[in-house]
CSV table of C-alpha atoms in Angstrom, one decimal:
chain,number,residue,atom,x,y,z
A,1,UNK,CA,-183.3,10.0,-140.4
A,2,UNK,CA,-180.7,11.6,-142.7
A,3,UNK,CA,-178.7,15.2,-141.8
A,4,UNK,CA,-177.2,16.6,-144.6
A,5,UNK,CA,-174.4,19.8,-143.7
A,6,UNK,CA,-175.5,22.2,-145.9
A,7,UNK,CA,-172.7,24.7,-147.9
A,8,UNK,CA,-173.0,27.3,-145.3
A,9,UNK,CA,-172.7,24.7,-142.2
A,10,UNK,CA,-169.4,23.5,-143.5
A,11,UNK,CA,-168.2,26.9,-144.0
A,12,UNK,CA,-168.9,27.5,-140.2
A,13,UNK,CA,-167.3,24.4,-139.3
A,14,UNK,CA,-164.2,25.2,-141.4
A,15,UNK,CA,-164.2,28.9,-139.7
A,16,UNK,CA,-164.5,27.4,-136.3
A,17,UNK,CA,-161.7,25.5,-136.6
A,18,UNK,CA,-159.1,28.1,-138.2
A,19,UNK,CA,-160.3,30.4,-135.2
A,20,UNK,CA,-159.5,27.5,-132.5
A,21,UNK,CA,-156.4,26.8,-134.3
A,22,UNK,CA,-154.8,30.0,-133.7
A,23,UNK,CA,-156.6,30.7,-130.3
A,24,UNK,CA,-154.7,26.8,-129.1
A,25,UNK,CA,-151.7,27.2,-131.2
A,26,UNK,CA,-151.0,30.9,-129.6
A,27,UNK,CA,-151.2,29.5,-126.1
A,28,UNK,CA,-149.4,26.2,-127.1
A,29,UNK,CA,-147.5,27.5,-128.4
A,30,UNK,CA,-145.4,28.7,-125.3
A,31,UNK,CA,-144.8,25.3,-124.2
A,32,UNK,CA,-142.3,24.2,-126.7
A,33,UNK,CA,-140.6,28.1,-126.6
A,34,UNK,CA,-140.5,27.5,-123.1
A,35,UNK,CA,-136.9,26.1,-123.3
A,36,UNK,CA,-135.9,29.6,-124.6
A,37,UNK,CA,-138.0,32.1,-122.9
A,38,UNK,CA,-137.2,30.6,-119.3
A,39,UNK,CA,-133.1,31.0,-120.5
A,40,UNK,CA,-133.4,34.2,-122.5
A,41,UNK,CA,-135.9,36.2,-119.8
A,42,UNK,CA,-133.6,34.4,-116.7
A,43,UNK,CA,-137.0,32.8,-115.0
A,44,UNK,CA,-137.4,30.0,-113.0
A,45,UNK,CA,-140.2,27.3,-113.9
A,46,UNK,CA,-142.2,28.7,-110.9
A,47,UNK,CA,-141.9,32.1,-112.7
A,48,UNK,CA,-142.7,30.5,-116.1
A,49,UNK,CA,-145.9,28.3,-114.8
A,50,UNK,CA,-147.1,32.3,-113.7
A,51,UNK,CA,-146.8,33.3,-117.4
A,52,UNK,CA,-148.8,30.2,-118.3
A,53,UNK,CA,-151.5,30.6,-115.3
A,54,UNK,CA,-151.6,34.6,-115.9
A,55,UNK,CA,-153.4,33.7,-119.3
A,56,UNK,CA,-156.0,31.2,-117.9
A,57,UNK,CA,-156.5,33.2,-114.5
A,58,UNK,CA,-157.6,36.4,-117.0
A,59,UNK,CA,-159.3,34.2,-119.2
A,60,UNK,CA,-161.5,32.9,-116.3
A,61,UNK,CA,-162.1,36.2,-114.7
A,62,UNK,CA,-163.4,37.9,-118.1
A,63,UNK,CA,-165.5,34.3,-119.1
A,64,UNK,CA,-167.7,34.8,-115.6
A,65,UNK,CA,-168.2,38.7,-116.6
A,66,UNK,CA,-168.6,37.7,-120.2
A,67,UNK,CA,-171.7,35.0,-119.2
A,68,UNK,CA,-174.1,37.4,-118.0
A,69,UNK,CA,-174.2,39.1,-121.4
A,70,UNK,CA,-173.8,35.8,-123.2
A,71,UNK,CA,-177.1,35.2,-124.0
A,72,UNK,CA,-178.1,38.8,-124.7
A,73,UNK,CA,-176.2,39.6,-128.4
A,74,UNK,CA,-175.6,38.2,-131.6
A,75,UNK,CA,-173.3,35.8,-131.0
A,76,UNK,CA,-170.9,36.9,-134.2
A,77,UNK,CA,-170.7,40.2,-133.1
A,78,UNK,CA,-169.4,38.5,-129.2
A,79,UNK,CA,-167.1,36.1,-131.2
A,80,UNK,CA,-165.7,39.2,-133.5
A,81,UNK,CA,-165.0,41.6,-130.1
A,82,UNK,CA,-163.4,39.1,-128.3
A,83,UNK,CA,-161.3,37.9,-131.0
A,84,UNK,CA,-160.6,41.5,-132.1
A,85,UNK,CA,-158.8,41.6,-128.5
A,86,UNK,CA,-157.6,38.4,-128.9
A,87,UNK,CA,-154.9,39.6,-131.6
A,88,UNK,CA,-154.6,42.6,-129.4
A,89,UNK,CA,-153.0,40.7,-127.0
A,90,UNK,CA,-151.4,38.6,-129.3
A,91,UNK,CA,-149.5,41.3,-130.9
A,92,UNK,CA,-148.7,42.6,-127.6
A,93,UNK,CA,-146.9,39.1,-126.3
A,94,UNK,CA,-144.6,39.6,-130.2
A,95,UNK,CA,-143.5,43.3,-128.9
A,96,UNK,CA,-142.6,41.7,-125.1
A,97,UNK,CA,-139.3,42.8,-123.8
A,98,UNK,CA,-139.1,41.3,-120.5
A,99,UNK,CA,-140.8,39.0,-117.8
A,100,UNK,CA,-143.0,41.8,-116.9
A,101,UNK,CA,-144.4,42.8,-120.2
A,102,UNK,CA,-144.7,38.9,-121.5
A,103,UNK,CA,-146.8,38.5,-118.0
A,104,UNK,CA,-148.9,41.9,-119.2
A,105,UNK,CA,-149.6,40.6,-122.8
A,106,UNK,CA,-151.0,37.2,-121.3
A,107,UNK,CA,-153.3,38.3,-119.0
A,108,UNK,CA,-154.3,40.7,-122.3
A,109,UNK,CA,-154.7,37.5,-124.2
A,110,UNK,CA,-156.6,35.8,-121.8
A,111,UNK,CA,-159.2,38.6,-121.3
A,112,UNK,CA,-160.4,37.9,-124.7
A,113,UNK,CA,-159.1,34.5,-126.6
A,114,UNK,CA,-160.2,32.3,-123.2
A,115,UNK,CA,-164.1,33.3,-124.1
A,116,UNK,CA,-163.5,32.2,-127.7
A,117,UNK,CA,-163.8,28.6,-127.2
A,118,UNK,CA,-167.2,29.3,-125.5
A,119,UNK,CA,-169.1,31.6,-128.2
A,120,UNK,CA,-168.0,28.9,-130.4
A,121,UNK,CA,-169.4,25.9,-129.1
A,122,UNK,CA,-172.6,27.9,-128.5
A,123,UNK,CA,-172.7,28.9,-131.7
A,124,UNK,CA,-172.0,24.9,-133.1
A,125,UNK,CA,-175.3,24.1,-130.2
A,126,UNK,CA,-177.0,26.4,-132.1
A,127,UNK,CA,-176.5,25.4,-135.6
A,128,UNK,CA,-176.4,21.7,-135.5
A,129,UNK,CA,-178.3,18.9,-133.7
A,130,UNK,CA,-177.1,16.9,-130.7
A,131,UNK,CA,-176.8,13.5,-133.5
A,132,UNK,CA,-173.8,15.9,-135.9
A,133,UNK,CA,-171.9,17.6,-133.0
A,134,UNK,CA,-170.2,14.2,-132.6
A,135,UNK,CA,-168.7,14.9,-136.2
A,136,UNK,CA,-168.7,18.8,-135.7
A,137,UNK,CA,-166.8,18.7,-132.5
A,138,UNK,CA,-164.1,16.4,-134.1
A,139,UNK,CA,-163.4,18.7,-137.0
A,140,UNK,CA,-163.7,21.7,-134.9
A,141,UNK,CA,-161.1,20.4,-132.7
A,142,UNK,CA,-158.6,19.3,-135.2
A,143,UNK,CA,-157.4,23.0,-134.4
A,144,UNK,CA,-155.8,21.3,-131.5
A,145,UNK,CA,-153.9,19.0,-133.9
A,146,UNK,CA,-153.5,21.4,-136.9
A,147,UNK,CA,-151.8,24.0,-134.6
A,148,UNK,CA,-149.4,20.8,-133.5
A,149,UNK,CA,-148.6,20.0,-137.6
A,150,UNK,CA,-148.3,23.1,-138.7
A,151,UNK,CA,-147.7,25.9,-136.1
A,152,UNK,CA,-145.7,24.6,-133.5
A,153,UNK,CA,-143.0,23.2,-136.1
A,154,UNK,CA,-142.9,26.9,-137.9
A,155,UNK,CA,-143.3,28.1,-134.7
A,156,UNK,CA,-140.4,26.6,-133.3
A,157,UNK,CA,-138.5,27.1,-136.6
A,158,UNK,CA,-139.4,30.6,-136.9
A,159,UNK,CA,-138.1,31.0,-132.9
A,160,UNK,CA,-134.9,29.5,-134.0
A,161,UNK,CA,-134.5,32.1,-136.6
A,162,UNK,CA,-135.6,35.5,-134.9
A,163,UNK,CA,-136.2,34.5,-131.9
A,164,UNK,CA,-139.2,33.6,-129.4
A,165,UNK,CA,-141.1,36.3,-130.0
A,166,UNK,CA,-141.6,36.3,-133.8
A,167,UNK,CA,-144.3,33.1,-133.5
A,168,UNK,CA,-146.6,35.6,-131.9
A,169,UNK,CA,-146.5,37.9,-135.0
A,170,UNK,CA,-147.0,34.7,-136.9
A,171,UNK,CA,-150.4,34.0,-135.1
A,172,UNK,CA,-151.6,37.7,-135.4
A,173,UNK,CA,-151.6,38.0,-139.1
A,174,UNK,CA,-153.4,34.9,-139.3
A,175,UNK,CA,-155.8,35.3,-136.6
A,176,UNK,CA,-156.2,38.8,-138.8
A,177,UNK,CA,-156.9,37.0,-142.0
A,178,UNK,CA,-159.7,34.9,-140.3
A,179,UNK,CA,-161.2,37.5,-138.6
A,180,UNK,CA,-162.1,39.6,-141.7
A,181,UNK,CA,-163.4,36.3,-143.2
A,182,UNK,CA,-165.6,36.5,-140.1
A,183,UNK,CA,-166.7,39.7,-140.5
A,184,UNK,CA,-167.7,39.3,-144.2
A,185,UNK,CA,-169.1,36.0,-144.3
A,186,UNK,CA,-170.5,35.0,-141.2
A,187,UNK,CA,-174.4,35.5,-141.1
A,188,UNK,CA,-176.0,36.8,-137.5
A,189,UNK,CA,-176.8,34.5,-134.9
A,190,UNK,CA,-179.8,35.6,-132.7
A,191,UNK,CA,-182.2,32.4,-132.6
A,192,UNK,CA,-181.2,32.5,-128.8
A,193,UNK,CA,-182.3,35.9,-128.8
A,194,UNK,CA,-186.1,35.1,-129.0
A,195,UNK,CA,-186.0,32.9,-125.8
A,196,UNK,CA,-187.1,34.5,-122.1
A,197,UNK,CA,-184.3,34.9,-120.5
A,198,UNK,CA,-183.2,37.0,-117.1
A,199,UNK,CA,-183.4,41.0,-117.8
A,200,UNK,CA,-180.2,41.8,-115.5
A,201,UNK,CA,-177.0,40.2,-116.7
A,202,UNK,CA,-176.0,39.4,-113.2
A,203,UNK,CA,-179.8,38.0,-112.6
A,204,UNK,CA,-178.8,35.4,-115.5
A,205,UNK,CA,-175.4,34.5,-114.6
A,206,UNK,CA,-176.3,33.8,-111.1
A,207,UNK,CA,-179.6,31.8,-112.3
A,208,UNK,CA,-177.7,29.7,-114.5
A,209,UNK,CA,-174.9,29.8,-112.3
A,210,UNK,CA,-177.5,28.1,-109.5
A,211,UNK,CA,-179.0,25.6,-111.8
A,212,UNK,CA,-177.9,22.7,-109.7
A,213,UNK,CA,-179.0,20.6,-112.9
A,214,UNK,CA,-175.7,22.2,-114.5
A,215,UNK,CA,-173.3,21.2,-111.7
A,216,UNK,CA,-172.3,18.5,-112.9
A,217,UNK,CA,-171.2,19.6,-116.4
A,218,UNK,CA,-169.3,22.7,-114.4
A,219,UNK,CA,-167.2,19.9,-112.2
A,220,UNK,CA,-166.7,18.3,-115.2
A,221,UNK,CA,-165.5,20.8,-117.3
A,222,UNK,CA,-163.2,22.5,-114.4
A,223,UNK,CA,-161.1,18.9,-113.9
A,224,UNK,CA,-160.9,18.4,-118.0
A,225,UNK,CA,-158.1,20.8,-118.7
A,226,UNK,CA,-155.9,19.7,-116.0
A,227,UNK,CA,-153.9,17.1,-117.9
A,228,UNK,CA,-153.0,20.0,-120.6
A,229,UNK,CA,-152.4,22.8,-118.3
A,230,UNK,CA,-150.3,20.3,-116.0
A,231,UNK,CA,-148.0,19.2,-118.2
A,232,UNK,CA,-147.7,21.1,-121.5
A,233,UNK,CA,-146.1,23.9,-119.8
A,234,UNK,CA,-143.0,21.9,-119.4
A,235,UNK,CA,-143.4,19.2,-121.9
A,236,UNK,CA,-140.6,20.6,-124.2
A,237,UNK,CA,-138.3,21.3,-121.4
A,238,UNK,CA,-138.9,17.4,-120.5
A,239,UNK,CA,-138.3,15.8,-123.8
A,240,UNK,CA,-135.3,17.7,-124.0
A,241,UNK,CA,-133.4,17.4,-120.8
A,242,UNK,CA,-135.1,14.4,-119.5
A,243,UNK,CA,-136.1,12.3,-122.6
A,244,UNK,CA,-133.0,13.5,-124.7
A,245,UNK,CA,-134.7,15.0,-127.3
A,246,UNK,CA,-132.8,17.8,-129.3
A,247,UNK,CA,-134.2,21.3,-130.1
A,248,UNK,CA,-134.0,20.3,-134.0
A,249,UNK,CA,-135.8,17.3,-133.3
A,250,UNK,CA,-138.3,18.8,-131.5
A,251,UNK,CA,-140.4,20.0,-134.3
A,252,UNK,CA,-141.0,16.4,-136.0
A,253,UNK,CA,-142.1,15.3,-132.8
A,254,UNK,CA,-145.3,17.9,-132.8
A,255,UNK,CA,-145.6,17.6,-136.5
A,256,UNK,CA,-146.1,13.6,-136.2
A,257,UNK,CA,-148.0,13.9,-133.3
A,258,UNK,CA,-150.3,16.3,-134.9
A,259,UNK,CA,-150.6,14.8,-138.3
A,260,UNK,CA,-152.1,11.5,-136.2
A,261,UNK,CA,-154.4,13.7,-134.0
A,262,UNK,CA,-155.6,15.3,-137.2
A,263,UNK,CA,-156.6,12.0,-138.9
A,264,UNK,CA,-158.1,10.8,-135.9
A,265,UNK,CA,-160.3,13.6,-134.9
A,266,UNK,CA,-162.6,13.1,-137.2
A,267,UNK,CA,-163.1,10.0,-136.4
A,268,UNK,CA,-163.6,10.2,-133.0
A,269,UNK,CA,-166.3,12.2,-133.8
A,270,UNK,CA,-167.8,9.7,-136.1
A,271,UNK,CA,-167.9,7.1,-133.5
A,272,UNK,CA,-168.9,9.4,-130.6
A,273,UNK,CA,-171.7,9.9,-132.2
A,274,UNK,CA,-172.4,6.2,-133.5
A,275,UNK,CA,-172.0,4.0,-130.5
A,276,UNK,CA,-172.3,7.3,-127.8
A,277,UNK,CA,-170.2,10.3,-126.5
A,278,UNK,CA,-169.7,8.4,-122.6
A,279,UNK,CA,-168.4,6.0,-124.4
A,280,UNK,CA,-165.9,7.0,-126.1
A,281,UNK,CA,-164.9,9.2,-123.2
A,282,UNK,CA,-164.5,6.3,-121.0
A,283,UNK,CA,-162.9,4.3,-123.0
A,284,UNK,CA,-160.1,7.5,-123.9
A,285,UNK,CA,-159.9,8.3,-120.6
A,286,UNK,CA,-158.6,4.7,-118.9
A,287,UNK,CA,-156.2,4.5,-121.7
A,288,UNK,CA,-154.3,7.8,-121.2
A,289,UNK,CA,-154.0,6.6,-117.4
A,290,UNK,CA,-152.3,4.5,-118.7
A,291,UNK,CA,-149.8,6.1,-120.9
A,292,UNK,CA,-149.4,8.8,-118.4
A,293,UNK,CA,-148.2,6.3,-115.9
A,294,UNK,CA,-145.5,4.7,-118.1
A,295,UNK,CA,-144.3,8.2,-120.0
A,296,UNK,CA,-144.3,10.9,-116.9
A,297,UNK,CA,-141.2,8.7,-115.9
A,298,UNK,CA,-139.5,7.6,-118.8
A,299,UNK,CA,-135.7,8.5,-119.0
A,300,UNK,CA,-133.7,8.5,-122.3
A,301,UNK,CA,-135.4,7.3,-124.9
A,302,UNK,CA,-135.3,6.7,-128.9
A,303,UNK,CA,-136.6,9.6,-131.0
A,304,UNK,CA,-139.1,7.2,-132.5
A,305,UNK,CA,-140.5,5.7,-129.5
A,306,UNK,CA,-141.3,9.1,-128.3
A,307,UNK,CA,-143.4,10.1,-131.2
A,308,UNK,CA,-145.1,7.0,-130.9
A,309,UNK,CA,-145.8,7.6,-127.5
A,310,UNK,CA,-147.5,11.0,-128.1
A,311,UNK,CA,-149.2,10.5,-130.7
A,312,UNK,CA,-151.0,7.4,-128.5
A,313,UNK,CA,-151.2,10.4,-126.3
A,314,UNK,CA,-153.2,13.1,-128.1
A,315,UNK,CA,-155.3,10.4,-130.2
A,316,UNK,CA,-156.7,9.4,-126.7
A,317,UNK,CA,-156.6,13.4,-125.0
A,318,UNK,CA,-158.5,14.3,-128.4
A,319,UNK,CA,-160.8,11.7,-127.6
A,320,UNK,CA,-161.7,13.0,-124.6
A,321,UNK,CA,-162.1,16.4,-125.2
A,322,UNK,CA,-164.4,15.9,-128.5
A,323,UNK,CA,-166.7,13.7,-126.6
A,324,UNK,CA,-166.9,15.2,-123.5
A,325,UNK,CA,-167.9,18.7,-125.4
A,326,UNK,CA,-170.4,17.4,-127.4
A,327,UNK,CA,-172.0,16.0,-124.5
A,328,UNK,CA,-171.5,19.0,-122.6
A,329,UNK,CA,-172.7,21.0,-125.6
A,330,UNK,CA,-176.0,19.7,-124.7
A,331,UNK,CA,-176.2,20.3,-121.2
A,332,UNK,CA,-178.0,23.9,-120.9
A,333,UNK,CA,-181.5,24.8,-121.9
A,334,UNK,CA,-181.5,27.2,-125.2
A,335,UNK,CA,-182.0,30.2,-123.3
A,336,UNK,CA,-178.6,29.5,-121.3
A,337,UNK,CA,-177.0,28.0,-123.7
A,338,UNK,CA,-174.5,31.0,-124.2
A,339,UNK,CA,-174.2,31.7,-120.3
A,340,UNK,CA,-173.6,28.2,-119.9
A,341,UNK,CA,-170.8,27.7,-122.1
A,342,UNK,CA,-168.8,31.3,-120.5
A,343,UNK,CA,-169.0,29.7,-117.3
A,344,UNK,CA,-167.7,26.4,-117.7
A,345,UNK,CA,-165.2,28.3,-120.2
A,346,UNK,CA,-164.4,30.6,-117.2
A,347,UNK,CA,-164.0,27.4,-114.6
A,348,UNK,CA,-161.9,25.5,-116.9
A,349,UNK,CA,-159.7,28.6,-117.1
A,350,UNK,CA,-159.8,29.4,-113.7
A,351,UNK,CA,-159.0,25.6,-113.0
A,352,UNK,CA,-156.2,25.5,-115.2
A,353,UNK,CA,-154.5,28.2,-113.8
A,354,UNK,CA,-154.3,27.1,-110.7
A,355,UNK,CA,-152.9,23.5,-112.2
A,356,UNK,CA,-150.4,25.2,-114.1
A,357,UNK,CA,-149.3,27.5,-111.4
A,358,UNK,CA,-149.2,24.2,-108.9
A,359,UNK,CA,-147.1,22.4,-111.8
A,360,UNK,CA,-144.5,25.1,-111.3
A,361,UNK,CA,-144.5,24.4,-107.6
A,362,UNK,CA,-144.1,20.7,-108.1
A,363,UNK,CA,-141.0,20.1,-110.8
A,364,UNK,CA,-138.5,21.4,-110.1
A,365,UNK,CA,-135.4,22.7,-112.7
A,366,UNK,CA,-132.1,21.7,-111.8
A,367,UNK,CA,-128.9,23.5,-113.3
A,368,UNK,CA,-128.8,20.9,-115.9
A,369,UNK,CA,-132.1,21.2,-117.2
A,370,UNK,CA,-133.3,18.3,-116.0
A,371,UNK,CA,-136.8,18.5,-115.1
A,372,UNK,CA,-137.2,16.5,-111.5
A,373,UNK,CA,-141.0,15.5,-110.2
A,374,UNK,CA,-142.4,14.8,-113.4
A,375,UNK,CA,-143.8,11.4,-112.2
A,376,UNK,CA,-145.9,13.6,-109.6
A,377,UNK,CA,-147.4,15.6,-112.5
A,378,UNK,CA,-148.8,12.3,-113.9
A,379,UNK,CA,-150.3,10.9,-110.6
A,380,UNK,CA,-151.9,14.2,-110.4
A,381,UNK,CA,-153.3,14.0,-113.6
A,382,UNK,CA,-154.3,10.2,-113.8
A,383,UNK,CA,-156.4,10.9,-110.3
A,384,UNK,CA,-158.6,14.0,-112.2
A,385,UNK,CA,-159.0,12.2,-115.4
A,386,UNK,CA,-160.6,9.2,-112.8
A,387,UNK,CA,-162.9,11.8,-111.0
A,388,UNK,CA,-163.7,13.4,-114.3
A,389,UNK,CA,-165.0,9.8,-115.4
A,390,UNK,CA,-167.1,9.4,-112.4
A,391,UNK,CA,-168.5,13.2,-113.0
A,392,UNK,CA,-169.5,12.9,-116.7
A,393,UNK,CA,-171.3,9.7,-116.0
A,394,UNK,CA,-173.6,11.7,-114.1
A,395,UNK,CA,-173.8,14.4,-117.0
A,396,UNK,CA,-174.7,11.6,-119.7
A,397,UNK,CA,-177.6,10.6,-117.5
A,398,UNK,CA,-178.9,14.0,-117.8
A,399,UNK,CA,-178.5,15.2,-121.2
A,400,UNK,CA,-180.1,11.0,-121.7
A,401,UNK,CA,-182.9,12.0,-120.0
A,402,UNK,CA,-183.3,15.0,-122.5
A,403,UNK,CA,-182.4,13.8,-125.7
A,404,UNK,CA,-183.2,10.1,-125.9
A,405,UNK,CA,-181.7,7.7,-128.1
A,406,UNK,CA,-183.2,7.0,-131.4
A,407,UNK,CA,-184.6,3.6,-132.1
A,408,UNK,CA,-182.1,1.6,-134.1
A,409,UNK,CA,-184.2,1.7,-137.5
A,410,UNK,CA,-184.2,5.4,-137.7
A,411,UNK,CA,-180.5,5.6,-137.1
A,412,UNK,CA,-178.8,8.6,-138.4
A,413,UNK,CA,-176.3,8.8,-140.5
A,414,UNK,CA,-174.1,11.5,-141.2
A,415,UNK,CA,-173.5,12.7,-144.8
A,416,UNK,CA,-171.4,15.7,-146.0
A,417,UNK,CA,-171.8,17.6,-149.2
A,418,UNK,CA,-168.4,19.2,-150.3
């Protein structure tokens, strides 16, 4: 059996991605400007770890009103309101004057960009079969490493220059750009619409909600995001006090790391969906317990050997987020599909907040800059990357029992026409 991406499919692939890579890149991008928004706002990390949270604790509140009416629209005129709002808040974060604004504009931000990521992979559920999202899921996340090559450096290079606030304006005009490119070229989505679903909203959230089929892919999801939201929030601070870093050389560390991710992606999708998604999710996941016990308490250390370090890092993160979401993907029946994806969207927010918040709570700043209780972040981590492992077994035997392998003679193989 042969699938062929069609012109169109690539173009939504391609339109995906730009739209996660300004969705990730604007809330990544505050980890690296978190050096100079903690000194140039006078915050604590406690106080900064709030700014972080604010944005995922919105972003889970408005995914579990969003679900409800998930399944009920087109889904490109959901993705085009929420994204509309999305550089609403953006714009708002490059205008913030103070603590109390920057807090405001997050929690704006979050309303809308944190239900993004889910209309998106409903629509990829939608458009391709459970054998492609494998490959789809690896280009689509590529935003992750694209935003690391080529908006964190600018970032950071433009927050050098006129200061934190101007990456944010950076982000807007192109989150602008891609929008319009939405609005013109995207063609409705409704095949969803033709499935019975639940009249009330609230009567299909809490159905799908209830599915106790779906439970697993919920735990799952929640526990998935804690590694990021643990320690990104204070990764630049601790590659610059703790791993001796300098702010100049902090951009070539993101840009390496990020070209690597980039070339991997791919193809981590390839062989997700060649030898299996659980797979390739185990196998990720015991490997970045592994670096996460060795570099959450490293000291001073060569430029060099930190790059190589994380870029082993995010190849193995990347590999566990693009397998675990295409397995995830296929998780929900079609008439939940949308529903589904707001709530675990939602939990992983809601999840994340609370991990970043706790992060704040457990490293501590001293008046060097020196970021004490790293190591603690890692243990943390390593113990919800092992539960996550035991969870997603149990979500591969599911979606198994749905979509069965194809016999080894009818094997398909992936072909793209440019």
């Amino acid at each position: 059996m042969k699938f062929t991406f069609s012109k169109y499919q690539i173009f939504v692939v391609a339109l995906l991605a730009f739209i996660q890579f300004t969705v990730v890149l604007d809330f990544m991008i505050l980890s690296p400007l978190g050096v100079q928004v903690m000194e140039q706002l006078k915050i604590s990390t406690t106080k900064f770890g709030l700014v972080v949270s604010a944005y995922a604790f919105s972003a889970g509140i408005s995914g579990i009103l969003a679900a409800g009416f998930a399944d009920r629209f087109d889904r490109k005129k959901m993705l085009l309101f929420f994204y509309s709002g999305f550089v609403l808040g953006t714009v708002l974060c490059g205008i913030a004057p103070n603590y109390e604004f920057l807090l405001f504009a997050r929690i704006v931000t979050g309303l809308f960009g944190g239900v993004i990521a889910s209309i998106s992979f409903a629509i990829i559920a939608d458009l391709f079969p459970m054998e492609a999202r494998g490959r789809v899921m690896g280009l689509v996340m590529t935003a992750f490493a694209a935003s690391q090559v080529f908006g964190l450096p600018i970032g950071v290079f433009f927050s050098n220059i006129w200061g934190w606030q101007s990456p944010f304006w950076m982000i807007a005009l192109i989150s602008g750009l891609v929008g319009v490119g939405a609005l013109f070229k995207l063609e409705p989505i409704v095949s969803h619409l033709g499935e019975k679903t639940e009249n009330k909203a609230i009567k299909h959230l809490l159905v799908t909600a209830g599915n106790s089929n779906y439970l697993p892919g919920f735990l799952a999801t929640m526990l998935l995001a804690t590694g990021g939201y643990m320690l990104m929030p204070f990764g630049s601070a601790f590659s610059v006090h703790n791993l001796g870093i300098t702010l100049e050389d902090l951009p070539l560390v993101y840009f390496v790391t990020g070209v690597v991710s980039m070339a991997a992606g791919p193809l981590i999708g390839r062989a997700a969906d060649k030898f299996g998604k659980y797979p390739i999710f185990l196998i990720s996941s015991l490997i970045a317990c592994g670096i996460l016990f060795y570099y959450t308490a490293m000291g001073i250390t060569p430029l060099w050997f930190v790059i190589l370090i994380n870029s082993a890092l995010f190849v193995v993160i990347t590999g566990r987020v693009i397998s675990a979401q295409a397995l995830n993907s296929a998780m929900p029946e079609l008439r939940d599909r949308g529903a589904y994806m707001a709530i675990s969207s939602s939990l992983q927010q809601l999840s994340g907040g609370i991990a970043s918040y706790a992060a704040g709570l457990i490293v501590v700043q001293t008046p060097s800059g020196y970021i004490q209780g790293y190591p603690n972040l890692g243990y943390v981590v390593i113990v919800a990357i092992l539960i996550t492992v035991a969870i997603m077994y149990k979500v591969n035997e599911y979606v198994s029992s749905k979509h069965p392998a194809p016999v080894k003679s009818a094997e398909t193989e992936l072909v793209s026409e440019t």
